[in-house]
Structure formats: C-alpha cells, structure tokens
PDB file of C-alpha atoms in Angstrom:
ATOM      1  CA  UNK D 607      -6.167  30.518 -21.642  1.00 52.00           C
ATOM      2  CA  UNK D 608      -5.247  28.962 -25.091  1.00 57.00           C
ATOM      3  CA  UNK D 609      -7.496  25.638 -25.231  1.00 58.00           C
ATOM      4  CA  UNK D 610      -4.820  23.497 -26.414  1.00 63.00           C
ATOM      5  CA  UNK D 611      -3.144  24.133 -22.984  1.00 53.00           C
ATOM      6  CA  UNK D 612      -6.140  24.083 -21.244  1.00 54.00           C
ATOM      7  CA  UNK D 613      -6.257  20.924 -22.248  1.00 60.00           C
ATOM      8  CA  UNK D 614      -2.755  19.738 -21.082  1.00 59.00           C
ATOM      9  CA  UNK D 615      -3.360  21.085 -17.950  1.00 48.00           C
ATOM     10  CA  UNK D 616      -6.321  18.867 -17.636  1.00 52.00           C
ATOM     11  CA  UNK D 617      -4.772  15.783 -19.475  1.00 58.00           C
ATOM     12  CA  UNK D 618      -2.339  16.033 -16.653  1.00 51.00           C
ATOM     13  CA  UNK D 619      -4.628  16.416 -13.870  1.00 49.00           C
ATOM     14  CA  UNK D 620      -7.044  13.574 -15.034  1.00 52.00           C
ATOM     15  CA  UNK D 621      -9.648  16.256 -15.257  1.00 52.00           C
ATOM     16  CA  UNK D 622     -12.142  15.387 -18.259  1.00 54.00           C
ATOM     17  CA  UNK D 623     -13.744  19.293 -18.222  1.00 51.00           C
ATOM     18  CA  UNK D 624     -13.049  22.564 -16.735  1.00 48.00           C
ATOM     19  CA  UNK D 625     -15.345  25.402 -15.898  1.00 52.00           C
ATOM     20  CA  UNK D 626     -14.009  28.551 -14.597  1.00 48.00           C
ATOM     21  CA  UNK D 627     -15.641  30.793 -12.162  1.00 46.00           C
ATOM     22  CA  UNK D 628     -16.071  34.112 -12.511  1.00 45.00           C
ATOM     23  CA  UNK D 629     -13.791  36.306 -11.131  1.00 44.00           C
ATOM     24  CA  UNK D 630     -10.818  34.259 -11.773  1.00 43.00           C
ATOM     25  CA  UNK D 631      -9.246  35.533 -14.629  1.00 43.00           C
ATOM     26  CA  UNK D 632      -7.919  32.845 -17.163  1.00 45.00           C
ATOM     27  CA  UNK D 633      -4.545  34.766 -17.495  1.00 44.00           C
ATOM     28  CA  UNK D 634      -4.709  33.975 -13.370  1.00 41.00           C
ATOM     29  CA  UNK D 635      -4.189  30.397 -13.928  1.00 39.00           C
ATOM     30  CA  UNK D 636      -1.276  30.524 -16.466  1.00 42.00           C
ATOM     31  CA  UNK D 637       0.636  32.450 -13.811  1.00 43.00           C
ATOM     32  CA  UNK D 638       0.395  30.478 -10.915  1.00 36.00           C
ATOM     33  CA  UNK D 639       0.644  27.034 -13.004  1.00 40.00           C
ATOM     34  CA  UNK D 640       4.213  25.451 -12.003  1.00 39.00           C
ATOM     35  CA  UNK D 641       5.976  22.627 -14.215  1.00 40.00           C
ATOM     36  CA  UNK D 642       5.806  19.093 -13.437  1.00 38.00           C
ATOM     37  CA  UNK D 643       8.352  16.273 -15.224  1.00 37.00           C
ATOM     38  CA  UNK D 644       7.128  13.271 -15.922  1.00 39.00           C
ATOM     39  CA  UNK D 645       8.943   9.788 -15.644  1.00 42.00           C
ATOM     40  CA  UNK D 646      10.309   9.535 -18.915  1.00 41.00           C
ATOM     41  CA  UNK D 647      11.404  13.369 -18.959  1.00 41.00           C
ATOM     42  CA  UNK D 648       8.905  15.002 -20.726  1.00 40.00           C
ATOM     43  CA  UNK D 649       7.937  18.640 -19.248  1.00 41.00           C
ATOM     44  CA  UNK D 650       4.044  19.523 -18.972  1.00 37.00           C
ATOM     45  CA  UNK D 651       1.898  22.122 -16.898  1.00 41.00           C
ATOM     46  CA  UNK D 652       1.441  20.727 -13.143  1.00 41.00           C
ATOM     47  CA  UNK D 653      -1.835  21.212 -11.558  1.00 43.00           C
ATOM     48  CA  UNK D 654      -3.114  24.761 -11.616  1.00 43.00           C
ATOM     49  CA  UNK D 655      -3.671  26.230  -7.952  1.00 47.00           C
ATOM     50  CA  UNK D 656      -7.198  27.285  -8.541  1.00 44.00           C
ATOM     51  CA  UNK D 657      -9.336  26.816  -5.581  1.00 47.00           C
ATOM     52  CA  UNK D 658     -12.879  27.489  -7.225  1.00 50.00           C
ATOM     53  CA  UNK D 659     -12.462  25.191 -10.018  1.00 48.00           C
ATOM     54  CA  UNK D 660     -14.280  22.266  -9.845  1.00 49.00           C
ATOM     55  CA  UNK D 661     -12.245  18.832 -10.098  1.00 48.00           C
ATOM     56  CA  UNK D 662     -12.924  15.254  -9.839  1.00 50.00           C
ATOM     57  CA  UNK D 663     -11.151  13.895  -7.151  1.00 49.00           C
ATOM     58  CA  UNK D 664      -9.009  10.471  -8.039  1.00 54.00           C
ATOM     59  CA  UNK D 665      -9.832   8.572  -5.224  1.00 52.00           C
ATOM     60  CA  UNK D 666      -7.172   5.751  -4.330  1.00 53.00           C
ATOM     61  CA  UNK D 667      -7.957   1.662  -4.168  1.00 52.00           C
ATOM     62  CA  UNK D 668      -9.228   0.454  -1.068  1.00 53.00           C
ATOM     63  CA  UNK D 669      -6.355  -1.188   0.377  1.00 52.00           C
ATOM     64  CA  UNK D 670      -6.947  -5.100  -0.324  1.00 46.00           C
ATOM     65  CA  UNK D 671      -7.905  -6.436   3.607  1.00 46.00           C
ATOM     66  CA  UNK D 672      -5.134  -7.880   5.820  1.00 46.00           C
ATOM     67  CA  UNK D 673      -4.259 -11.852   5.494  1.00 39.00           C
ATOM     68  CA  UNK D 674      -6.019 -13.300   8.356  1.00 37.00           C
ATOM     69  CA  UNK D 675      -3.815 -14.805  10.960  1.00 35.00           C
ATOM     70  CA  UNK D 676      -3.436 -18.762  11.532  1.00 32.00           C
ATOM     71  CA  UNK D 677      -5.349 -20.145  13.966  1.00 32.00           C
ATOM     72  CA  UNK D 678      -2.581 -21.935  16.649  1.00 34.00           C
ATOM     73  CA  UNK D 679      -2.860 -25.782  15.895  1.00 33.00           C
ATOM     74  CA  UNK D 680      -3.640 -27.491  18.932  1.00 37.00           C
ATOM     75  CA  UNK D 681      -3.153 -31.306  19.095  1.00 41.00           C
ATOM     76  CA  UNK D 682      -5.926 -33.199  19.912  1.00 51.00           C
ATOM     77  CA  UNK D 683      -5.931 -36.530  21.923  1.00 61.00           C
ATOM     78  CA  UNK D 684      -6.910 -39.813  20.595  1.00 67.00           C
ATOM     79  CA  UNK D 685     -10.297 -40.503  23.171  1.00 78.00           C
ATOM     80  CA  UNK D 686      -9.448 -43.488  25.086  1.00 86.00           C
ATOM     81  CA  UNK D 687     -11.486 -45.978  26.801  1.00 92.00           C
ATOM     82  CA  UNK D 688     -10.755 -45.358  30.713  1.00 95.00           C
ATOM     83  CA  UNK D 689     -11.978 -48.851  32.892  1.00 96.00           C
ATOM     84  CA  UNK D 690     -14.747 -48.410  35.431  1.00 97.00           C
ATOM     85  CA  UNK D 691     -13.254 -49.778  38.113  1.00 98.00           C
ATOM     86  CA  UNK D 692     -10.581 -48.356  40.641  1.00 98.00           C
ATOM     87  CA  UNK D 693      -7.905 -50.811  40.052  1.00 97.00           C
ATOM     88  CA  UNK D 694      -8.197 -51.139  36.298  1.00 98.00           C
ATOM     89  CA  UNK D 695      -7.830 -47.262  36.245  1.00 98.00           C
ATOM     90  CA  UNK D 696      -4.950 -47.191  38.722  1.00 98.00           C
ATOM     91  CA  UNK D 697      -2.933 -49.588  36.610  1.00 97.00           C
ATOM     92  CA  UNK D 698      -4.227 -47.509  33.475  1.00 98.00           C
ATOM     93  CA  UNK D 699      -2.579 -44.456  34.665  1.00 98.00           C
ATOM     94  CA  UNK D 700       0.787 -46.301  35.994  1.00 97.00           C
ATOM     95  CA  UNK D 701       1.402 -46.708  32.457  1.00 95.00           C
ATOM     96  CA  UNK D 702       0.050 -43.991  30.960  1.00 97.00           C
ATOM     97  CA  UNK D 703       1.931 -42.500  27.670  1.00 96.00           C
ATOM     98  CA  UNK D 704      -0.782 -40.461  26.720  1.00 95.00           C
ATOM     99  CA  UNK D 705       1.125 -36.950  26.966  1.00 96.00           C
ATOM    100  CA  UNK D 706       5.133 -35.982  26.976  1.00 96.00           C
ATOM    101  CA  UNK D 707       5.376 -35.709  30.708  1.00 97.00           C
ATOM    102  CA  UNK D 708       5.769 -39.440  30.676  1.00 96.00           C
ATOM    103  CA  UNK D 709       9.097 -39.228  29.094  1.00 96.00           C
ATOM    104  CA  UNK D 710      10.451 -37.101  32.635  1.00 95.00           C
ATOM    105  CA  UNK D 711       8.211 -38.767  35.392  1.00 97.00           C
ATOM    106  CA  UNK D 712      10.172 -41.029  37.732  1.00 97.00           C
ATOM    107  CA  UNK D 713       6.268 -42.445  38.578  1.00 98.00           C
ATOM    108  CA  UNK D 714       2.461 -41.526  37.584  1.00 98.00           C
ATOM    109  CA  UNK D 715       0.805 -39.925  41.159  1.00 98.00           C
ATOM    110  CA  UNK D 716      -2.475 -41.920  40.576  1.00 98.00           C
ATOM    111  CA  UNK D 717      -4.086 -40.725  44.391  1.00 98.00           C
ATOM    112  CA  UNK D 718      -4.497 -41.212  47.932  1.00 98.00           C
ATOM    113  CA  UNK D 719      -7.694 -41.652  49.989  1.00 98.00           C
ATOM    114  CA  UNK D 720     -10.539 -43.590  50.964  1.00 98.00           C
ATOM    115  CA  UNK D 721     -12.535 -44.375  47.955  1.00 97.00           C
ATOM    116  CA  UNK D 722     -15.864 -43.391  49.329  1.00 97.00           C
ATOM    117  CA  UNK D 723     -15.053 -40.526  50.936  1.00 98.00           C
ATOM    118  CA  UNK D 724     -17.420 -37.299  51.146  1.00 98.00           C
ATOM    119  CA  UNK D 725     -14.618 -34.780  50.030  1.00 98.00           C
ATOM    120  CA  UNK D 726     -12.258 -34.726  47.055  1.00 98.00           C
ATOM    121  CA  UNK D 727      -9.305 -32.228  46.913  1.00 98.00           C
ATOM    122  CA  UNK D 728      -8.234 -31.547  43.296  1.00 98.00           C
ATOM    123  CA  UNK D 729      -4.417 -29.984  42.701  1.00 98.00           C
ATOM    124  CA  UNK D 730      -3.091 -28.912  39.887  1.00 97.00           C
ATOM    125  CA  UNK D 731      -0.216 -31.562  39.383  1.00 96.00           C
ATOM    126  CA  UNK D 732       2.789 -33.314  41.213  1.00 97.00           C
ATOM    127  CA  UNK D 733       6.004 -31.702  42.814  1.00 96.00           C
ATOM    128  CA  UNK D 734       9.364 -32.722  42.838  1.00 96.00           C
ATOM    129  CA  UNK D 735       8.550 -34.825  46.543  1.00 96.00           C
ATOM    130  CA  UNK D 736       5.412 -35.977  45.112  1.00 97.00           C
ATOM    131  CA  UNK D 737       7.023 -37.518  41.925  1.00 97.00           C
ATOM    132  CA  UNK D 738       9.478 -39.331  44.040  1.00 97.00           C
ATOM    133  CA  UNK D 739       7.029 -40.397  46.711  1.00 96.00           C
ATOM    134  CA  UNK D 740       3.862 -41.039  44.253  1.00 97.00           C
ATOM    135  CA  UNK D 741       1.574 -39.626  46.312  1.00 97.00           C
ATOM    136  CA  UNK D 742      -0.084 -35.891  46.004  1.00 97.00           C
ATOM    137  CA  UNK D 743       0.810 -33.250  48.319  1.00 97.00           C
ATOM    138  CA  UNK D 744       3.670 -34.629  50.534  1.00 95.00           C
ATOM    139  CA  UNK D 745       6.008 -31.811  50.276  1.00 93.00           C
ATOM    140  CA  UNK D 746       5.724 -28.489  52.580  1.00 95.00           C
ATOM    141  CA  UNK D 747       2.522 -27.952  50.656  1.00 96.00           C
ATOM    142  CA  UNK D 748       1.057 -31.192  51.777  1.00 97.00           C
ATOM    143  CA  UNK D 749       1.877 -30.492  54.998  1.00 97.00           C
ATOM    144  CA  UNK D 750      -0.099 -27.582  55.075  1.00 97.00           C
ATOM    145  CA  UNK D 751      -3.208 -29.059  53.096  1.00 98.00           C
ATOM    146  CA  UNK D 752      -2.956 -31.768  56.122  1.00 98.00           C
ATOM    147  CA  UNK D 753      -3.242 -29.063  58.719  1.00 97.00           C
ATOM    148  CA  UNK D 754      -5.899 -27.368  56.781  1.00 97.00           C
ATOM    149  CA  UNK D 755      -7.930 -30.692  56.671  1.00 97.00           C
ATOM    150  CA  UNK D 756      -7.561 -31.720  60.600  1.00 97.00           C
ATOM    151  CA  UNK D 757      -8.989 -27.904  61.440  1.00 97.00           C
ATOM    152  CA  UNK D 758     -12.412 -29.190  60.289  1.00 97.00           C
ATOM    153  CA  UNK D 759     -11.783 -32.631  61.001  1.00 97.00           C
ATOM    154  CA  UNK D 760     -10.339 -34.048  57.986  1.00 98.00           C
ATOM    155  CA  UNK D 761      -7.708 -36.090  56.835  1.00 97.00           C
ATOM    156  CA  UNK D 762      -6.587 -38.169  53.839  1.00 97.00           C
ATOM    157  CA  UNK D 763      -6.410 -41.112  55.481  1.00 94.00           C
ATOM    158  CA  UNK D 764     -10.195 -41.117  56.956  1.00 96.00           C
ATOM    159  CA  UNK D 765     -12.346 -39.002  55.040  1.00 98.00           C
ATOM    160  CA  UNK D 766     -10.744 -37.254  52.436  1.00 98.00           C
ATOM    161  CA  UNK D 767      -9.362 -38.221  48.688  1.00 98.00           C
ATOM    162  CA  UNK D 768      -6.785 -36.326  47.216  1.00 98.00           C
ATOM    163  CA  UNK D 769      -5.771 -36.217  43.552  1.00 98.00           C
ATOM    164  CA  UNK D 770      -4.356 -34.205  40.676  1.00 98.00           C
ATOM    165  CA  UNK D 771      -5.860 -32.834  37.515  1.00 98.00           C
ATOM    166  CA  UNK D 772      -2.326 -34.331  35.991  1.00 98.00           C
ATOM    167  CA  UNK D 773      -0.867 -37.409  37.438  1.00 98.00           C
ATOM    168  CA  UNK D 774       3.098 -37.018  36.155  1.00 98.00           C
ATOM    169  CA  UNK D 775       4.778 -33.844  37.222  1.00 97.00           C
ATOM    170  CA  UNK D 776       5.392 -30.903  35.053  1.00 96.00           C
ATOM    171  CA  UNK D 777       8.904 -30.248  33.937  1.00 95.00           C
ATOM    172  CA  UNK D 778      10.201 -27.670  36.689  1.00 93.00           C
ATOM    173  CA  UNK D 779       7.049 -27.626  38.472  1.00 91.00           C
ATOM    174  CA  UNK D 780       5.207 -25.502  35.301  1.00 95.00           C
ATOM    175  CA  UNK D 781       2.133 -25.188  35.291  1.00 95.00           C
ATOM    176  CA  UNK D 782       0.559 -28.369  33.143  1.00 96.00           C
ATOM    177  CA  UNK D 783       0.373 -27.541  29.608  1.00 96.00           C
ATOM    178  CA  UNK D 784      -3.131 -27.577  27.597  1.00 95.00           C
ATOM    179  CA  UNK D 785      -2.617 -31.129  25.878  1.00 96.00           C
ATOM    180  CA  UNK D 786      -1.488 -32.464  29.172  1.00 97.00           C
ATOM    181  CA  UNK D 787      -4.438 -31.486  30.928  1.00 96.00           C
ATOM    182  CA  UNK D 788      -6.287 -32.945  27.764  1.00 96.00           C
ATOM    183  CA  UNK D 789      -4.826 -36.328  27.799  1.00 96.00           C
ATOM    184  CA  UNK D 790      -5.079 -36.410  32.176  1.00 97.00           C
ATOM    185  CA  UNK D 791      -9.171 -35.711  31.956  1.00 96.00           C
ATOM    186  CA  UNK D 792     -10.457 -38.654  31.504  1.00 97.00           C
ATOM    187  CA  UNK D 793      -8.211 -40.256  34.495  1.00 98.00           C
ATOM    188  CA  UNK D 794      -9.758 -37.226  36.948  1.00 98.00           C
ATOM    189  CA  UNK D 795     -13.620 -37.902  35.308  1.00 97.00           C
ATOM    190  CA  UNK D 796     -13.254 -41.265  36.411  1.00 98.00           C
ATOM    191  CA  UNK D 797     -11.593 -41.054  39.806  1.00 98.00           C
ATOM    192  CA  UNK D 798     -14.809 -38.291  40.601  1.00 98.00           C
ATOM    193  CA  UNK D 799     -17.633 -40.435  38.867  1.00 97.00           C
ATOM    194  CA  UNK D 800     -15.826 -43.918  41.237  1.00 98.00           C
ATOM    195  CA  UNK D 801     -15.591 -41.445  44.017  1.00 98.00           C
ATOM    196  CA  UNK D 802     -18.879 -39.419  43.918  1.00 97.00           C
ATOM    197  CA  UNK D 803     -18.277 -37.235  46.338  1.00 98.00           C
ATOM    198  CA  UNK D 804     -20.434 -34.983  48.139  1.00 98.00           C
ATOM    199  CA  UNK D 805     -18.338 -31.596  47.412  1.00 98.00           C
ATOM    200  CA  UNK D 806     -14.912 -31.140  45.251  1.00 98.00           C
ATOM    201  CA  UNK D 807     -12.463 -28.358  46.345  1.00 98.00           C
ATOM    202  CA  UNK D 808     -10.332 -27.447  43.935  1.00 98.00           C
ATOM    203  CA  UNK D 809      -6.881 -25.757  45.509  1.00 98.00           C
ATOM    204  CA  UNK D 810      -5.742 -22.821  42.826  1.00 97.00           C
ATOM    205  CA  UNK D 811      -6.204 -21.891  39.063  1.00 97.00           C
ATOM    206  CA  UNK D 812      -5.092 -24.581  37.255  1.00 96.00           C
ATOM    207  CA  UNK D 813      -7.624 -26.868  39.074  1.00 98.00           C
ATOM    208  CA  UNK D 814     -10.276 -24.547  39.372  1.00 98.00           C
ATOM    209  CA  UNK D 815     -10.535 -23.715  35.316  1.00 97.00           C
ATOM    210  CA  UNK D 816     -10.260 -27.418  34.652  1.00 96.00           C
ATOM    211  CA  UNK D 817     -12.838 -28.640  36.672  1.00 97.00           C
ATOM    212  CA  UNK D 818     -15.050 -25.421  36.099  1.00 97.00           C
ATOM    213  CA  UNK D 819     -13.741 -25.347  31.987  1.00 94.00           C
ATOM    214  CA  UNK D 820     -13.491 -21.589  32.210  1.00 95.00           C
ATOM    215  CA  UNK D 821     -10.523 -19.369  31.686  1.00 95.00           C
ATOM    216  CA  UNK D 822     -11.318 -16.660  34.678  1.00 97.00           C
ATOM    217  CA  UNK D 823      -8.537 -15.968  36.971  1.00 97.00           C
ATOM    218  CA  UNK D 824      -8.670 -17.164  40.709  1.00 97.00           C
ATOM    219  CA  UNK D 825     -10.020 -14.055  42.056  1.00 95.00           C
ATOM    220  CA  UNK D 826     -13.337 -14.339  39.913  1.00 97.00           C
ATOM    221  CA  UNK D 827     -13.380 -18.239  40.362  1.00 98.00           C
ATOM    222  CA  UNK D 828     -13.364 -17.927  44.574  1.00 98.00           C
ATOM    223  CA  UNK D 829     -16.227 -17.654  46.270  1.00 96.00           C
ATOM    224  CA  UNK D 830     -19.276 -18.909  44.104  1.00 97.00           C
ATOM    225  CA  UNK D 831     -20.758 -22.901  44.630  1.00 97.00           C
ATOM    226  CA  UNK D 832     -20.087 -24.319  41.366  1.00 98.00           C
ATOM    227  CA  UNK D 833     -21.281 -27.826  39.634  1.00 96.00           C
ATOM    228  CA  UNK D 834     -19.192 -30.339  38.178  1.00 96.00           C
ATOM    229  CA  UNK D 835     -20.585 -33.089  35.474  1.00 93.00           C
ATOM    230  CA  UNK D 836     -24.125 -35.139  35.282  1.00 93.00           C
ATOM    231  CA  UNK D 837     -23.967 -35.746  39.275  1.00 93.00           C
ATOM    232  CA  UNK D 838     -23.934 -31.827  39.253  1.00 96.00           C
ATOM    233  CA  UNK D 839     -21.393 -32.171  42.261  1.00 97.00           C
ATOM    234  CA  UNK D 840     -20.771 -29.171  44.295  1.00 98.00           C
ATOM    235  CA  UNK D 841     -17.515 -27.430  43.307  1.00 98.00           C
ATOM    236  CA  UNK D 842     -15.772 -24.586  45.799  1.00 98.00           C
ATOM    237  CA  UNK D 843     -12.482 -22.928  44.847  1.00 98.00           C
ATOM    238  CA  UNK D 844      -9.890 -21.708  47.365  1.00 98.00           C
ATOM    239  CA  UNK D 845      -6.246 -20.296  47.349  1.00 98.00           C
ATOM    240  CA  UNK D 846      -3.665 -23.555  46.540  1.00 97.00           C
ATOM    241  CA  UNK D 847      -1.447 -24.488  49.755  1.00 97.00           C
ATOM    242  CA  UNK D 848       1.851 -23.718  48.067  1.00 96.00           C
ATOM    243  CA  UNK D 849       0.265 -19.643  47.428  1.00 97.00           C
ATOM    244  CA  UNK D 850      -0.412 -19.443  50.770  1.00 97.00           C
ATOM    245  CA  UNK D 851       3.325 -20.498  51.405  1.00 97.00           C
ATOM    246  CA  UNK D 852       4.036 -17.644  49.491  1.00 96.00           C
ATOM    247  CA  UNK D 853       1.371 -15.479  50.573  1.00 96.00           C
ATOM    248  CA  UNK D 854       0.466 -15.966  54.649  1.00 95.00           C
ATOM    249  CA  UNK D 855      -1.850 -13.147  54.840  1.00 95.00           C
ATOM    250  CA  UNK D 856      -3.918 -14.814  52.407  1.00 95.00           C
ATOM    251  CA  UNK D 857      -4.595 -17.614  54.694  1.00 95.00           C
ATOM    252  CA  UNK D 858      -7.538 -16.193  56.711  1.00 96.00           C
ATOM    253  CA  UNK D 859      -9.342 -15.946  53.538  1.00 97.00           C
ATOM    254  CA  UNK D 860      -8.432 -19.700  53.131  1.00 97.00           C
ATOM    255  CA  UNK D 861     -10.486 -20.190  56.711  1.00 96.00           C
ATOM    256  CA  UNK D 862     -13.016 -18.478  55.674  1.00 97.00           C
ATOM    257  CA  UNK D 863     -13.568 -21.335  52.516  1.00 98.00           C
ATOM    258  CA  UNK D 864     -12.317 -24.152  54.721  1.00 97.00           C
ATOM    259  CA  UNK D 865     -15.153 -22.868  57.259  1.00 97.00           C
ATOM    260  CA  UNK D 866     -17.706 -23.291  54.400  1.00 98.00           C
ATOM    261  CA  UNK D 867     -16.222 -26.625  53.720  1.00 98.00           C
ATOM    262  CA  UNK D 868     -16.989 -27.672  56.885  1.00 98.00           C
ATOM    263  CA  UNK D 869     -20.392 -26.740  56.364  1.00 97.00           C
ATOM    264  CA  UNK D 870     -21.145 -28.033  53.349  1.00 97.00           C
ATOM    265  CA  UNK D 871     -19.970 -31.386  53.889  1.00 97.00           C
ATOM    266  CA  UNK D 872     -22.598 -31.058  57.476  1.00 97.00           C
ATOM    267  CA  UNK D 873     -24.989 -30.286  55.521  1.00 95.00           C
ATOM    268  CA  UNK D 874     -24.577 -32.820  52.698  1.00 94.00           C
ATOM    269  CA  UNK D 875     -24.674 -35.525  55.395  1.00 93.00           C
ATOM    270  CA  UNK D 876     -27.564 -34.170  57.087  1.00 92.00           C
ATOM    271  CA  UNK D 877     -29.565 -34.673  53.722  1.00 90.00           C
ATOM    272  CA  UNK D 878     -28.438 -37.792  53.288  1.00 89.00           C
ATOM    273  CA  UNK D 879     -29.136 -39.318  56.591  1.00 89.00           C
ATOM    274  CA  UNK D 880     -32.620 -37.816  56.248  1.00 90.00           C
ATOM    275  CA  UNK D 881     -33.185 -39.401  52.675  1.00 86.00           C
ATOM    276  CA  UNK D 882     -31.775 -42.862  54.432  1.00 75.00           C
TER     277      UNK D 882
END
C-alpha cells in the first residue's frame, strides 16, 4: 500500500504504527477498506478489516461512579427530663406534646395496674375504645388479654400492669411511626424502672422490637428469654391479642407462652422469697 494512505488509514484509526503479517498481501487491505465520513463531510479510509494486524485498542473512560443516595432525614427528639415518681410522670404524659399524635388524641392512655406488680404487659399503642376510655386494652382485644391473664391467674386489677409503648393512638389504628415511638420511650423507661417488674411480655412486633431495639420480624422475636435495660429484666414475646382475633389457630401457640409466663413469674417469686 502507498504510505501516504497507509497513513490515513491509521490517522483514522488512532493507530500510531502498523506492521503487516505475512501472508496478507498489502493490495488485500486496499480492497476490503470501506469509506467512512466524518462530521464535517470530509471522506477518508474506514478501518481496514485485517484481523492479524496488530492495533492498540482505545479503551473508553471509566464511567464517573453513581451520586450516592441521601440518607432519609430522621427527626430527632429534644431529650427531656421524665420525673421519678408515678404521679409526676402520669401528669407528664397527660400533657404530653412531644410527637404529632397529640394533635388527634381525644386523651393520653398513661396505664392501668398495680404499681408493684410482678408482670408488665407492653402493647403497641391505643385503639379507637382505648382513646375514648384512657385505659389500654378495653376493646375486644382487651377482652381477650383479660381472659388470657385469669388462665394463669392474672388480672390487671391484682397483679398485672398494663401499658403502651405509645400513650396517644395512632391515626387509624397505624402502626406508631418511628419519631412517635422516639418521643413515647422515655414515658415506657420510666413506668418499667417505677414498676420493676419481675418479667415484661411484650404482645406483637411493634412492642417486641421496641423493647428488644431490633428490627426482626415476630416469628424470629418469639420464643427466646430476652433482657431489657440495667435491671436486665426478663423479656418474652408472644402473638398480640388483636392477631389472634384475626388468626384463632394461632392461639395454642399463645398457651404455650402464657404457660411459660406462668412459670416464670413462679419461679421469680420462688427466688425471691428464698433471698427474703
């Protein structure tokens, strides 16, 4: 081939030398060349189809790395100084206007119970009855928790306290929203350090992860003993009242935990009498 062309062909192809192999006649590559046109309309040689020439291949730019996505912003709450006592915290929380679930409670559900007693039931938040009433679990749910309690001798009004992780009820019965649950925790710290129970159940998922500060679904959260805070208080998770509403075969694996209960609590009395 005539150098000058050569050359083109090269120019063209970014190729800075060209070495041809034997065999491959020159004439070869003239003949299979086909004609590229530039942008601006000039005609030149395209890229001659010879497979044993040696070329340096134009590698493309990495492609620059993709923008990393915003983090969500999550609000935090201001810390607030919660009173030791039972009725400074009650008349705290009857106030309270720490979250926007104040703006749509008809009344705070503070808790029922006798304030020494061995067990603590912790729900997720208040009902429609419950925000009317001011008292947790008084709807068809509560009924159930009641009957749940008296099967291993039980009740709120003897031996058991009851309370919510949020004390004003979700909009629609929702589940309580992150920031909610935020600005509620130091009301349920409290209530359990005045309390100090001997074992907390907490009834369903919203409960459980609070108390437990874990993200796991239900069916990973059942079943283990768990402990909550510096008293290192025995935590056991079981199926919420209004699921087994929904779901009655569910409920003998809901006697199964309230069994345990049971059994717990006997055995947590048996240690204390003996350290009396």
């Amino acid at each position: 081939m005539n150098p000058t062309r050569r050359r083109r062909y090269l120019n063209a192809l970014s190729i800075d030398s060209y070495r041809s192999r034997s065999g491959v006649a020159e004439e070869a590559v003239e003949q299979i060349a086909v004609e590229a046109v530039s942008n601006d309309g000039r005609r030149f040689p395209a890229e001659p189809q010879v497979p044993s020439a040696p070329t340096r291949s134009r590698v493309p730019p990495p492609a620059p790395p993709p923008a990393p996505e915003a983090s969500p912003i999550i609000a935090s709450t201001p810390a607030v100084e919660v009173p030791a006592d039972w009725s400074g915290l009650r008349a705290m929380v009857k106030d309270c206007p720490r979250c926007k679930l104040c703006a749509t409670r008809t009344q705070t559900v503070f808790g029922v119970g006798p304030q020494d007693a061995p067990l603590m039931i912790v729900g997720e938040g208040p009902g429609a009855d419950e925000d009317l009433k001011g008292e947790p679990f008084v709807g068809k749910a509560g009924k159930l928790l009641d009957q749940m309690l008296a099967a291993i001798g039980r009740s709120r009004g003897e031996n058991t306290y009851i309370a919510n992780v949020v004390k004003c009820r979700p909009p629609g019965n929702r589940d309580p929203e992150a920031d909610e649950v935020a600005a509620c925790r130091p009301y349920l710290d409290r209530q359990i350090e005045l309390l100090k129970p001997r074992l907390i159940v907490a009834l369903g998922r919203v409960a459980a992860q609070r108390l437990l500060q874990s993200d796991a679904p239900l069916s990973r959260l059942r079943g283990p003993l768990y402990q909550h805070g510096a008293e290192r208080t025995p935590v056991l998770v079981t199926y919420h009242p209004a699921y087994l509403l929904r779901s009655p075969r569910e409920k003998s694996k809901s006697w199964d935990d309230l069994k345990r209960v049971h059994q717990l609590l006997a055995q947590a009395s048996s240690a204390a009498t003996a350290q009396a």
